[in-house]
PDB file of C-alpha atoms in Angstrom:
ATOM      1  CA  MET Q   1      65.016 119.529  13.418  1.00 63.00           C
ATOM      2  CA  TRP Q   2      63.104 120.735  16.640  1.00 63.00           C
ATOM      3  CA  LEU Q   3      66.628 121.277  17.625  1.00 64.00           C
ATOM      4  CA  ARG Q   4      66.552 124.080  15.208  1.00 69.00           C
ATOM      5  CA  LYS Q   5      62.992 125.012  16.192  1.00 66.00           C
ATOM      6  CA  LEU Q   6      64.311 125.231  20.065  1.00 70.00           C
ATOM      7  CA  LEU Q   7      67.547 126.756  19.697  1.00 69.00           C
ATOM      8  CA  PRO Q   8      65.955 130.690  19.434  1.00 72.00           C
ATOM      9  CA  LEU Q   9      63.567 129.987  22.419  1.00 65.00           C
ATOM     10  CA  ALA Q  10      66.961 128.953  24.257  1.00 67.00           C
ATOM     11  CA  ALA Q  11      68.756 131.712  23.037  1.00 63.00           C
ATOM     12  CA  LEU Q  12      66.272 134.026  24.073  1.00 61.00           C
ATOM     13  CA  ALA Q  13      65.511 132.017  27.381  1.00 62.00           C
ATOM     14  CA  LEU Q  14      69.181 133.320  28.162  1.00 58.00           C
ATOM     15  CA  ALA Q  15      69.179 136.910  27.322  1.00 56.00           C
ATOM     16  CA  ALA Q  16      66.122 137.420  29.839  1.00 53.00           C
ATOM     17  CA  CYS Q  17      68.055 135.380  32.691  1.00 57.00           C
ATOM     18  CA  ALA Q  18      69.713 138.878  33.952  1.00 59.00           C
ATOM     19  CA  MET Q  19      72.633 137.194  34.500  1.00 65.00           C
ATOM     20  CA  THR Q  20      75.008 139.566  34.412  1.00 66.00           C
ATOM     21  CA  PRO Q  21      79.005 138.391  33.574  1.00 69.00           C
ATOM     22  CA  ALA Q  22      81.570 137.808  37.083  1.00 69.00           C
ATOM     23  CA  TYR Q  23      84.174 140.337  35.046  1.00 65.00           C
ATOM     24  CA  GLY Q  24      81.538 142.471  32.999  1.00 64.00           C
ATOM     25  CA  PRO Q  25      80.311 146.111  33.982  1.00 67.00           C
ATOM     26  CA  GLY Q  26      78.324 145.479  36.829  1.00 65.00           C
ATOM     27  CA  GLY Q  27      79.738 141.624  37.742  1.00 66.00           C
ATOM     28  CA  THR Q  28      81.018 140.747  40.663  1.00 73.00           C
ATOM     29  CA  GLY Q  29      84.641 139.928  39.806  1.00 72.00           C
ATOM     30  CA  THR Q  30      84.607 144.065  39.181  1.00 73.00           C
ATOM     31  CA  ALA Q  31      84.143 144.646  42.479  1.00 77.00           C
ATOM     32  CA  LEU Q  32      86.420 142.209  44.026  1.00 87.00           C
ATOM     33  CA  GLN Q  33      89.173 143.330  41.688  1.00 88.00           C
ATOM     34  CA  GLY Q  34      92.541 144.829  43.467  1.00 90.00           C
ATOM     35  CA  ARG Q  35      89.744 145.487  46.127  1.00 92.00           C
ATOM     36  CA  VAL Q  36      90.357 142.513  48.669  1.00 95.00           C
ATOM     37  CA  ALA Q  37      93.121 142.228  51.339  1.00 96.00           C
ATOM     38  CA  LEU Q  38      94.675 139.128  51.827  1.00 97.00           C
ATOM     39  CA  ILE Q  39      95.606 137.872  55.788  1.00 96.00           C
ATOM     40  CA  GLU Q  40      99.007 136.774  56.377  1.00 95.00           C
ATOM     41  CA  PRO Q  41     100.540 133.061  55.474  1.00 96.00           C
ATOM     42  CA  GLN Q  42     101.795 131.484  58.765  1.00 94.00           C
ATOM     43  CA  ASP Q  43     103.171 129.180  56.329  1.00 97.00           C
ATOM     44  CA  VAL Q  44     104.171 127.493  53.462  1.00 97.00           C
ATOM     45  CA  ASP Q  45     100.611 126.588  52.026  1.00 98.00           C
ATOM     46  CA  SER Q  46      98.726 129.407  52.898  1.00 98.00           C
ATOM     47  CA  PHE Q  47     101.708 131.920  51.172  1.00 98.00           C
ATOM     48  CA  SER Q  48     100.607 129.657  48.163  1.00 98.00           C
ATOM     49  CA  LEU Q  49      97.125 130.505  48.938  1.00 98.00           C
ATOM     50  CA  ASN Q  50      98.224 133.387  48.952  1.00 98.00           C
ATOM     51  CA  ARG Q  51      99.678 133.753  46.427  1.00 98.00           C
ATOM     52  CA  ARG Q  52      96.445 132.284  43.733  1.00 98.00           C
ATOM     53  CA  LEU Q  53      94.156 134.656  45.231  1.00 98.00           C
ATOM     54  CA  GLU Q  54      96.434 137.289  44.155  1.00 96.00           C
ATOM     55  CA  GLU Q  55      96.990 136.159  41.187  1.00 96.00           C
ATOM     56  CA  ARG Q  56      92.499 135.654  40.795  1.00 95.00           C
ATOM     57  CA  LEU Q  57      92.033 139.189  42.719  1.00 94.00           C
ATOM     58  CA  GLY Q  58      94.385 141.038  41.415  1.00 92.00           C
ATOM     59  CA  LEU Q  59      97.108 143.376  43.870  1.00 90.00           C
ATOM     60  CA  VAL Q  60      95.339 145.276  46.154  1.00 90.00           C
ATOM     61  CA  GLU Q  61      95.166 148.582  45.018  1.00 85.00           C
ATOM     62  CA  ALA Q  62      92.429 150.405  48.106  1.00 87.00           C
ATOM     63  CA  ALA Q  63      91.345 147.478  50.414  1.00 92.00           C
ATOM     64  CA  GLN Q  64      87.117 147.575  50.491  1.00 94.00           C
ATOM     65  CA  TRP Q  65      87.105 143.381  51.762  1.00 94.00           C
ATOM     66  CA  LYS Q  66      88.722 141.451  53.870  1.00 97.00           C
ATOM     67  CA  LEU Q  67      88.908 137.519  53.307  1.00 97.00           C
ATOM     68  CA  ASP Q  68      89.952 135.780  57.233  1.00 97.00           C
ATOM     69  CA  TYR Q  69      90.583 132.010  56.257  1.00 98.00           C
ATOM     70  CA  ARG Q  70      91.394 128.910  57.786  1.00 98.00           C
ATOM     71  CA  LEU Q  71      93.324 126.560  56.214  1.00 98.00           C
ATOM     72  CA  THR Q  72      93.652 122.622  56.812  1.00 98.00           C
ATOM     73  CA  THR Q  73      95.981 119.782  55.262  1.00 98.00           C
ATOM     74  CA  ALA Q  74      96.048 116.280  56.349  1.00 97.00           C
ATOM     75  CA  VAL Q  75      98.357 113.751  54.155  1.00 96.00           C
ATOM     76  CA  VAL Q  76      96.532 110.258  54.224  1.00 95.00           C
ATOM     77  CA  ALA Q  77      98.247 106.682  53.465  1.00 93.00           C
ATOM     78  CA  GLN Q  78      96.374 105.107  50.519  1.00 92.00           C
ATOM     79  CA  GLY Q  79      98.847 102.876  48.697  1.00 89.00           C
ATOM     80  CA  ILE Q  80     100.558 100.199  51.043  1.00 88.00           C
ATOM     81  CA  THR Q  81     102.463  97.064  49.839  1.00 90.00           C
ATOM     82  CA  PRO Q  82     101.785  93.598  51.484  1.00 91.00           C
ATOM     83  CA  ASP Q  83     105.494  94.777  53.696  1.00 90.00           C
ATOM     84  CA  ASP Q  84     103.092  97.810  55.126  1.00 88.00           C
ATOM     85  CA  VAL Q  85     105.782 100.207  53.197  1.00 89.00           C
ATOM     86  CA  THR Q  86     103.188 103.365  52.217  1.00 90.00           C
ATOM     87  CA  THR Q  87     103.490 104.466  48.010  1.00 92.00           C
ATOM     88  CA  ARG Q  88     100.747 106.531  47.780  1.00 94.00           C
ATOM     89  CA  TYR Q  89      99.095 109.322  49.973  1.00 95.00           C
ATOM     90  CA  SER Q  90      96.561 111.775  49.387  1.00 96.00           C
ATOM     91  CA  LEU Q  91      96.852 115.578  50.959  1.00 97.00           C
ATOM     92  CA  ASN Q  92      93.266 116.753  51.550  1.00 98.00           C
ATOM     93  CA  GLY Q  93      92.915 120.536  52.349  1.00 98.00           C
ATOM     94  CA  THR Q  94      89.914 122.589  53.596  1.00 98.00           C
ATOM     95  CA  VAL Q  95      89.541 125.987  53.256  1.00 98.00           C
ATOM     96  CA  ASP Q  96      87.010 127.816  55.762  1.00 98.00           C
ATOM     97  CA  PHE Q  97      86.616 131.411  55.039  1.00 98.00           C
ATOM     98  CA  ALA Q  98      84.899 134.957  55.012  1.00 97.00           C
ATOM     99  CA  LEU Q  99      84.896 137.930  53.163  1.00 96.00           C
ATOM    100  CA  THR Q 100      83.680 141.077  55.439  1.00 96.00           C
ATOM    101  CA  ASP Q 101      83.889 144.862  54.377  1.00 94.00           C
ATOM    102  CA  ILE Q 102      86.439 146.388  55.874  1.00 95.00           C
ATOM    103  CA  ALA Q 103      84.834 149.596  56.726  1.00 94.00           C
ATOM    104  CA  THR Q 104      81.490 148.018  58.687  1.00 94.00           C
ATOM    105  CA  GLY Q 105      82.457 144.436  59.938  1.00 94.00           C
ATOM    106  CA  ALA Q 106      80.111 143.667  57.584  1.00 93.00           C
ATOM    107  CA  PRO Q 107      80.280 140.128  56.557  1.00 94.00           C
ATOM    108  CA  VAL Q 108      79.697 139.815  52.748  1.00 93.00           C
ATOM    109  CA  SER Q 109      80.149 135.700  52.351  1.00 94.00           C
ATOM    110  CA  GLN Q 110      80.948 133.257  53.953  1.00 95.00           C
ATOM    111  CA  GLY Q 111      81.848 129.629  53.207  1.00 96.00           C
ATOM    112  CA  ARG Q 112      83.802 125.994  52.995  1.00 98.00           C
ATOM    113  CA  VAL Q 113      85.943 124.206  50.248  1.00 98.00           C
ATOM    114  CA  SER Q 114      87.861 121.403  49.913  1.00 98.00           C
ATOM    115  CA  SER Q 115      89.515 119.229  47.247  1.00 98.00           C
ATOM    116  CA  PHE Q 116      92.157 116.515  47.568  1.00 98.00           C
ATOM    117  CA  THR Q 117      95.467 115.736  45.542  1.00 97.00           C
ATOM    118  CA  SER Q 118      97.997 112.570  45.439  1.00 96.00           C
ATOM    119  CA  TYR Q 119     101.298 112.453  45.078  1.00 95.00           C
ATOM    120  CA  SER Q 120     103.121 109.228  44.754  1.00 93.00           C
ATOM    121  CA  ALA Q 121     106.102 108.007  47.284  1.00 92.00           C
ATOM    122  CA  THR Q 122     108.051 105.430  45.064  1.00 89.00           C
ATOM    123  CA  GLY Q 123     110.604 106.101  44.105  1.00 86.00           C
ATOM    124  CA  THR Q 124     114.041 108.474  45.675  1.00 92.00           C
ATOM    125  CA  THR Q 125     113.555 111.097  49.505  1.00 92.00           C
ATOM    126  CA  ILE Q 126     114.444 113.929  46.916  1.00 95.00           C
ATOM    127  CA  ALA Q 127     111.454 112.879  44.084  1.00 94.00           C
ATOM    128  CA  THR Q 128     109.426 111.963  46.805  1.00 93.00           C
ATOM    129  CA  LEU Q 129     109.621 115.457  48.616  1.00 95.00           C
ATOM    130  CA  SER Q 130     109.385 117.157  45.192  1.00 96.00           C
ATOM    131  CA  SER Q 131     105.994 115.619  44.744  1.00 96.00           C
ATOM    132  CA  GLU Q 132     105.441 116.486  48.141  1.00 96.00           C
ATOM    133  CA  ARG Q 133     105.596 119.678  47.513  1.00 97.00           C
ATOM    134  CA  ASP Q 134     104.203 119.875  43.981  1.00 97.00           C
ATOM    135  CA  ALA Q 135     100.731 117.949  45.438  1.00 97.00           C
ATOM    136  CA  HIS Q 136     100.082 120.820  48.232  1.00 98.00           C
ATOM    137  CA  GLU Q 137     100.927 123.498  45.676  1.00 98.00           C
ATOM    138  CA  ARG Q 138      98.314 122.251  42.840  1.00 98.00           C
ATOM    139  CA  LEU Q 139      96.182 121.619  46.362  1.00 98.00           C
ATOM    140  CA  MET Q 140      96.519 125.756  46.714  1.00 98.00           C
ATOM    141  CA  VAL Q 141      95.555 126.119  43.865  1.00 98.00           C
ATOM    142  CA  MET Q 142      92.359 124.284  43.622  1.00 98.00           C
ATOM    143  CA  LEU Q 143      91.790 125.110  46.600  1.00 98.00           C
ATOM    144  CA  ALA Q 144      91.926 129.661  46.304  1.00 98.00           C
ATOM    145  CA  ASP Q 145      90.109 128.800  42.867  1.00 98.00           C
ATOM    146  CA  GLN Q 146      87.496 127.228  43.945  1.00 98.00           C
ATOM    147  CA  ILE Q 147      87.692 130.425  46.929  1.00 98.00           C
ATOM    148  CA  VAL Q 148      87.536 132.911  44.797  1.00 96.00           C
ATOM    149  CA  THR Q 149      84.412 131.430  41.917  1.00 95.00           C
ATOM    150  CA  ARG Q 150      81.928 131.348  45.159  1.00 95.00           C
ATOM    151  CA  LEU Q 151      83.399 134.530  45.641  1.00 95.00           C
ATOM    152  CA  LEU Q 152      81.945 135.449  42.740  1.00 92.00           C
ATOM    153  CA  ALA Q 153      78.867 134.132  42.400  1.00 90.00           C
ATOM    154  CA  THR Q 154      77.895 135.426  46.003  1.00 87.00           C
ATOM    155  CA  GLY Q 155      80.217 138.503  46.302  1.00 78.00           C
ATOM    156  CA  PRO Q 156      79.934 142.139  46.928  1.00 80.00           C
ATOM    157  CA  LYS Q 157      78.364 144.330  44.330  1.00 72.00           C
ATOM    158  CA  PRO Q 158      79.918 146.780  42.575  1.00 65.00           C
ATOM    159  CA  THR Q 159      78.865 150.490  43.668  1.00 61.00           C
ATOM    160  CA  GLN Q 160      77.732 152.763  41.372  1.00 51.00           C
TER     161      GLN Q 160
END
């Protein structure tokens, strides 16, 4: 019974918090969509990261901001048999990023995101290579999504 009484109060408190939807009018997503230039990819991982960032931020129509980043990855042996054979690897990734205003060079948002995934090395060489490649792709999607989430929370607001 008390839950019924608190529900209208919770809705009222939420409405009063002055938050705007990220992709709604006046939201950060609207300001970023199609306006973020990315650095040129240097390897397969940064190419995958850029591809996912473009999926989330849109293809650049009129660049207003530039997203610089430094991507680092490391492969760590996880599952090791008594015969000293590695059967599972962990793939760790970190991205330091900075969003800057192209016109002024002023920083808008910056931060660091990190994540990890893993893959199996028990099977044929081709199966292991395929698992490793898939793990790299998954990791880049996770990192790009974290970057976009941070930009939506801390990035620029649209100009009216």
